[in-house]
Short mmCIF file of C-alpha atoms in Angstrom, two decimals:
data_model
loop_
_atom_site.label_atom_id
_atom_site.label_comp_id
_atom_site.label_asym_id
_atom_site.label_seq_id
_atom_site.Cartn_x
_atom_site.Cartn_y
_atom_site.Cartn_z
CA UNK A 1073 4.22 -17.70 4.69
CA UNK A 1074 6.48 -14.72 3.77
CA UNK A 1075 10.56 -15.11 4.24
CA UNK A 1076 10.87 -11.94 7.13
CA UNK A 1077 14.20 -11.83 5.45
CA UNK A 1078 13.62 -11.21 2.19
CA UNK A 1079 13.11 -7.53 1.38
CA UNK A 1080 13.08 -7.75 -2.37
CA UNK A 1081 10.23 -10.37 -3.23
CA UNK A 1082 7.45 -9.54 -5.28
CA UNK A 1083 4.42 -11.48 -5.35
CA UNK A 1084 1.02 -11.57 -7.04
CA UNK A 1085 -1.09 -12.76 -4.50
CA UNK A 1086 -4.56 -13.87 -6.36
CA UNK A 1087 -8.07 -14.19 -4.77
CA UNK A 1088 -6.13 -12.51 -1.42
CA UNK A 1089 -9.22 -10.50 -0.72
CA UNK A 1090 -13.21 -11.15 -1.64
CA UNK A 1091 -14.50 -9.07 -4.64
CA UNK A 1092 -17.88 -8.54 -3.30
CA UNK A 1093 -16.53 -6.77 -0.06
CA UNK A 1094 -14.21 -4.95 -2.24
CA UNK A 1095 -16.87 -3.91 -4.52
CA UNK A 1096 -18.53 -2.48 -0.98
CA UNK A 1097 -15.89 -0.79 -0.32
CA UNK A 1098 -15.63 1.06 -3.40
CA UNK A 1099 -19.03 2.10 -3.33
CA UNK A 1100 -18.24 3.35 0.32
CA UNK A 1101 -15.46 5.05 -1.61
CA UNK A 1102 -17.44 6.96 -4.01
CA UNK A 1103 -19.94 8.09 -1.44
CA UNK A 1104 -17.51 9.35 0.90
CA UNK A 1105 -14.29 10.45 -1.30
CA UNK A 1106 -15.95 14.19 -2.00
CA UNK A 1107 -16.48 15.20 1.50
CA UNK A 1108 -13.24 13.63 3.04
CA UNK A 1109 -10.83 15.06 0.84
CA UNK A 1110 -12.36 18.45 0.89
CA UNK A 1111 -11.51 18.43 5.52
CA UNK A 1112 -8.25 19.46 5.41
CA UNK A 1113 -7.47 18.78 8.94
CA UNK A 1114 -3.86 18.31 8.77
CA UNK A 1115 -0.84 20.54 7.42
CA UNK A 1116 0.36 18.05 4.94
CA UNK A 1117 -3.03 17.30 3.54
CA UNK A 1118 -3.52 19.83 0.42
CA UNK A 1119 0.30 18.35 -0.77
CA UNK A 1120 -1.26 15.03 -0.32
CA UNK A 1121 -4.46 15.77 -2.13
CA UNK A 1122 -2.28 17.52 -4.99
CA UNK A 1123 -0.36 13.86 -5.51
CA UNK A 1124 -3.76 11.66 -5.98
CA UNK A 1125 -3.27 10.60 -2.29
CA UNK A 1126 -5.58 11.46 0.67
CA UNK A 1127 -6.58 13.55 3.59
CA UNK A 1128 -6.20 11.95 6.84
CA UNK A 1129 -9.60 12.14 7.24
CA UNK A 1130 -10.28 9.88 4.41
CA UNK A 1131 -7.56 7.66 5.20
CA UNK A 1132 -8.96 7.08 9.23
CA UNK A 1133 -12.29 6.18 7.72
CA UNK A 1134 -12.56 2.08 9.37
CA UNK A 1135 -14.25 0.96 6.36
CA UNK A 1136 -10.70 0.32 4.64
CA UNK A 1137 -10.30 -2.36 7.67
CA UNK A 1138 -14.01 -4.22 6.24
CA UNK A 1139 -12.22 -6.96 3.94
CA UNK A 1140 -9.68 -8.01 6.11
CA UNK A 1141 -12.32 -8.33 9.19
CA UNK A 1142 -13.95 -12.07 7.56
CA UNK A 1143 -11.33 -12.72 5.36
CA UNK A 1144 -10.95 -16.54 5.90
CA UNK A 1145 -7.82 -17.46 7.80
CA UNK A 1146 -5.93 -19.72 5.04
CA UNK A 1147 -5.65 -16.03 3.20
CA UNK A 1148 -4.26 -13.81 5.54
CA UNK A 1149 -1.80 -16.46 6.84
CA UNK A 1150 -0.26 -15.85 3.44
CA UNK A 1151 0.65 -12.91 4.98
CA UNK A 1152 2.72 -14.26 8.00
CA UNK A 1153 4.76 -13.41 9.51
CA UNK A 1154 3.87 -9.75 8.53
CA UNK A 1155 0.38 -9.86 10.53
CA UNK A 1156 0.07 -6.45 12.15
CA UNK A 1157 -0.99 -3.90 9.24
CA UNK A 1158 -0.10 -0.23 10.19
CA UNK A 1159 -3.22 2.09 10.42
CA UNK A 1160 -3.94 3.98 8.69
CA UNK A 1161 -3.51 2.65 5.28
CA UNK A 1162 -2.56 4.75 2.33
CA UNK A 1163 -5.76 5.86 -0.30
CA UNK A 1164 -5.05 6.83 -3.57
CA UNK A 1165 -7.63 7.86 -6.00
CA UNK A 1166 -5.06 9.25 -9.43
CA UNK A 1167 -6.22 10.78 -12.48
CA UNK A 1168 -3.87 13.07 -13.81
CA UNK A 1169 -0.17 12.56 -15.10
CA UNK A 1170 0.82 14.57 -11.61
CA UNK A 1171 -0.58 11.29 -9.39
CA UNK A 1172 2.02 9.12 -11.56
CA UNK A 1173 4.31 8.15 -8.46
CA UNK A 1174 7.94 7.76 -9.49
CA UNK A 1175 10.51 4.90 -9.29
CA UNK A 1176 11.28 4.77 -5.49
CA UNK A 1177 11.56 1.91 -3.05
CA UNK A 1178 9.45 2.24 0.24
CA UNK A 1179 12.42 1.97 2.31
CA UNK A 1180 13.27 5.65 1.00
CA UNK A 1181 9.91 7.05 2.55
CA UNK A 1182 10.59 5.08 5.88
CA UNK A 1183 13.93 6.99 6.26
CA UNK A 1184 11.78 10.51 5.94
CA UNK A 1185 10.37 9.13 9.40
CA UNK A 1186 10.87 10.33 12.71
CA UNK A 1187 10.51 6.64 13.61
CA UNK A 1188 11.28 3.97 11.88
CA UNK A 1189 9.79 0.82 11.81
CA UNK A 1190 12.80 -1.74 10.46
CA UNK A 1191 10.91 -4.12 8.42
CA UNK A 1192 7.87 -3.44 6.02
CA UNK A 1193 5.46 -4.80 3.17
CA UNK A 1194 3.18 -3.26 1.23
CA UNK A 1195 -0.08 -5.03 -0.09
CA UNK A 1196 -1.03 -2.98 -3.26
CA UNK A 1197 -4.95 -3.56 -4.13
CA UNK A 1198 -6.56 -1.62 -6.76
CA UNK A 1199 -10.95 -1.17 -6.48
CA UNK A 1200 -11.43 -1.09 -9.96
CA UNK A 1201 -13.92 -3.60 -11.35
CA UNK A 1202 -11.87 -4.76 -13.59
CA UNK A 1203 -8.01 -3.35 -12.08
CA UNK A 1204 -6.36 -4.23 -16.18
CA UNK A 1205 -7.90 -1.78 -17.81
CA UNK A 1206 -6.69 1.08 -15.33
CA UNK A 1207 -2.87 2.45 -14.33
CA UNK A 1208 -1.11 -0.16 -12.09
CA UNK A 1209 2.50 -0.59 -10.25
CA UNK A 1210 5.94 -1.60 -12.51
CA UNK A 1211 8.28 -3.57 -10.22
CA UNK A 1212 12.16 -4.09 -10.80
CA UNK A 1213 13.16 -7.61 -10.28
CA UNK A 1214 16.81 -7.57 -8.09
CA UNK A 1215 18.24 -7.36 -5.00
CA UNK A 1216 18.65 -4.14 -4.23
CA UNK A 1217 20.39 -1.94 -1.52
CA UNK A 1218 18.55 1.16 -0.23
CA UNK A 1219 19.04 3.46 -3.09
CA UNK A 1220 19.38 7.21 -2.43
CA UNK A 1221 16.11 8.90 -3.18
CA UNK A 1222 15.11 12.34 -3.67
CA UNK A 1223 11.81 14.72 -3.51
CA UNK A 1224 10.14 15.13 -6.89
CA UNK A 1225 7.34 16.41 -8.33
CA UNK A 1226 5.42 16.53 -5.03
CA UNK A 1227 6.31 12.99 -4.29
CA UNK A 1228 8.68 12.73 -0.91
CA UNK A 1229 11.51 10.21 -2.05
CA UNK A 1230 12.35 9.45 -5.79
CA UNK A 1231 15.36 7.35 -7.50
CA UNK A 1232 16.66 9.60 -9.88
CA UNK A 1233 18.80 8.61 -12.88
CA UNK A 1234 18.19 5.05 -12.80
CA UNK A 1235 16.95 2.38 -15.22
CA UNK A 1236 16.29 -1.06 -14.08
CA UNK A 1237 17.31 -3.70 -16.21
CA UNK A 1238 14.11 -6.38 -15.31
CA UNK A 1239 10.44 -5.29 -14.72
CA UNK A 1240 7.15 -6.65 -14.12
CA UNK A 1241 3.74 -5.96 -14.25
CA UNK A 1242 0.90 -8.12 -13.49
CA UNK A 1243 -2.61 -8.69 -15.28
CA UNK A 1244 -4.87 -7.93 -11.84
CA UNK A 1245 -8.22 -9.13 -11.51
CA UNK A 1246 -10.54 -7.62 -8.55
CA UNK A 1247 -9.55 -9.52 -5.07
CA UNK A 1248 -6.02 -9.59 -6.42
CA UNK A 1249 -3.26 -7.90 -4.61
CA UNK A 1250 0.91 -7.04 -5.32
CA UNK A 1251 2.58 -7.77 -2.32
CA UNK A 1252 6.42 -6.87 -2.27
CA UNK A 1253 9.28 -6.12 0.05
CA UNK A 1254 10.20 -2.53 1.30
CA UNK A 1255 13.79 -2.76 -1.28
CA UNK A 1256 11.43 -3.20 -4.35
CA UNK A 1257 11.69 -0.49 -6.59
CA UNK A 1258 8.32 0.25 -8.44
CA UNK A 1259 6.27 3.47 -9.72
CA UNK A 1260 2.93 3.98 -10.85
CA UNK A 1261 2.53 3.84 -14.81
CA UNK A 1262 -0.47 3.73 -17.31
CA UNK A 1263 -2.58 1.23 -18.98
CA UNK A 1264 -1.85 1.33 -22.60
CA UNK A 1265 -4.64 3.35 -24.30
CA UNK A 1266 -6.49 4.01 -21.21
CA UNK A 1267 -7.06 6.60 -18.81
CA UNK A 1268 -5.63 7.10 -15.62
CA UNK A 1269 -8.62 6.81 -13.47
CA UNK A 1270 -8.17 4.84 -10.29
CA UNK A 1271 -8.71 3.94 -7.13
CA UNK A 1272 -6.55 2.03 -4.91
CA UNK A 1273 -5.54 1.15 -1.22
CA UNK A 1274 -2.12 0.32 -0.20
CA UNK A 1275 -1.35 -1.64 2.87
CA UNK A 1276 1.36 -2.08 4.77
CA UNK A 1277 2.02 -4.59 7.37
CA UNK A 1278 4.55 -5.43 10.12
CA UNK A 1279 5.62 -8.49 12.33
CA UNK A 1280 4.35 -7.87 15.56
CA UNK A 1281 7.68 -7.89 17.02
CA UNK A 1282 8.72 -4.99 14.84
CA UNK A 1283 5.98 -2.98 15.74
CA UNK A 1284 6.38 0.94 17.47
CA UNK A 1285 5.05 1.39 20.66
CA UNK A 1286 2.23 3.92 21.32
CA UNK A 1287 1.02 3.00 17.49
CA UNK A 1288 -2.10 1.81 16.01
CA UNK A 1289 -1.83 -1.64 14.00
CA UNK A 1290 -4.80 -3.76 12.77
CA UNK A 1291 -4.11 -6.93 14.00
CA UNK A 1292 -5.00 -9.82 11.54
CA UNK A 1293 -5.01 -12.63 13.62
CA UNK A 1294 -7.41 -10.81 16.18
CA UNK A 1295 -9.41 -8.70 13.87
CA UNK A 1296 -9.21 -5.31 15.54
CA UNK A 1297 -6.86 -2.39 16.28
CA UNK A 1298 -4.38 -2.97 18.52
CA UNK A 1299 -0.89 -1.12 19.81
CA UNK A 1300 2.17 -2.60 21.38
CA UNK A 1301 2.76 -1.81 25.24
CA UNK A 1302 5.23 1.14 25.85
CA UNK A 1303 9.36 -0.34 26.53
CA UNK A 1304 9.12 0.29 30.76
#
């Protein structure tokens, strides 16, 4: 169980989801990426396509929900109390020097919002057969305040002008995940020698009692989307 209180932790979580349904998924992935991010249904869809991110179309497909739907119980209680994921999740396939997101904390994007959820984490998990050998997230180890970000190079909210004195990145394995509070700074950066090529899915998950009314949320205890009731 997470500390609800804690908004700078940074965890590797390892074996949180199950390769072969991940490998699934990325297959599902490959067949599906061309057509998805070519429906531009939205206005903001192009400037997300141009950052390595995706179309709403692509990011509404319910096949991101698959590993989550079976995963045994003792692994998504490592979750709790965050145990309402907010849908739809974020799909990133990068592979130019452009999709490289900056330092920024996820706090910053949350303040672009018209509404605000107040607490959030993000479960990072990369499709990759073998995630090491592809770009990955760098982490600052800290407690940090939010820090003023700005737009920058197509990306909504950066931290300009800042160096962070302790880092981490992790050696991922398929099935593993980064989990981390919404005060983390982190950005995306290479794998030495390699190319950028990846796919990946970020999460992000709530406690129920912090979730917006009228929105959809995949619940993890019950296994399907759910929204909290309208304030009367």
């Amino acid at each position: 169980m997470l500390d609800k209180n804690d908004r700078w932790f940074v965890e590797h979580m390892r074996g949180l989801l199950d390769r072969d349904a991940l490998r699934r998924m990325r297959a599902h992935f490959d067949a599906v990426e061309a057509e998805a991010q070519a429906s531009r249904s939205a206005p903001h869809d192009a400037d997300r396509v141009a950052i390595g991110a995706s179309t709403d179309a692509f990011r509404l497909d319910p096949a991101w929900l698959d590993p989550w739907r079976d995963a045994p119980p003792q692994r998504v209680a490592r979750l709790a109390p965050f145990t309402w994921m907010m849908y739809p999740p974020n799909i990133r396939h990068i592979t130019a020097d452009a999709h490289l997101v900056p330092w920024h904390q996820d706090i910053g994007y949350i303040r672009r919002m018209p509404r605000r959820h107040d607490r959030v984490i993000t479960c990072f998990v990369p499709l990759e057969p073998d995630p090491a050998e592809h770009a990955t997230l760098e982490l600052a180890i800290g407690r940090f305040p939010g820090l003023d970000h700005v737009p920058a190079g197509g990306h909504g909210a950066a931290i300009e002008g800042r160096t962070f004195a302790e880092t981490v990145r992790f050696e991922l394995a398929l099935g593993d995940a980064i989990v981390f509070g919404d005060h983390v700074p982190h950005r995306t950066v290479r794998a030495a020698g390699r190319p950028i090529d990846r796919r990946s899915i970020e999460y992000r998950f709530v406690a129920p009692e912090d979730a917006l009314p009228g929105k959809d949320y995949f619940s993890l205890s019950d296994r399907r989307l759910v929204r909290r009731d309208a304030a009367p």
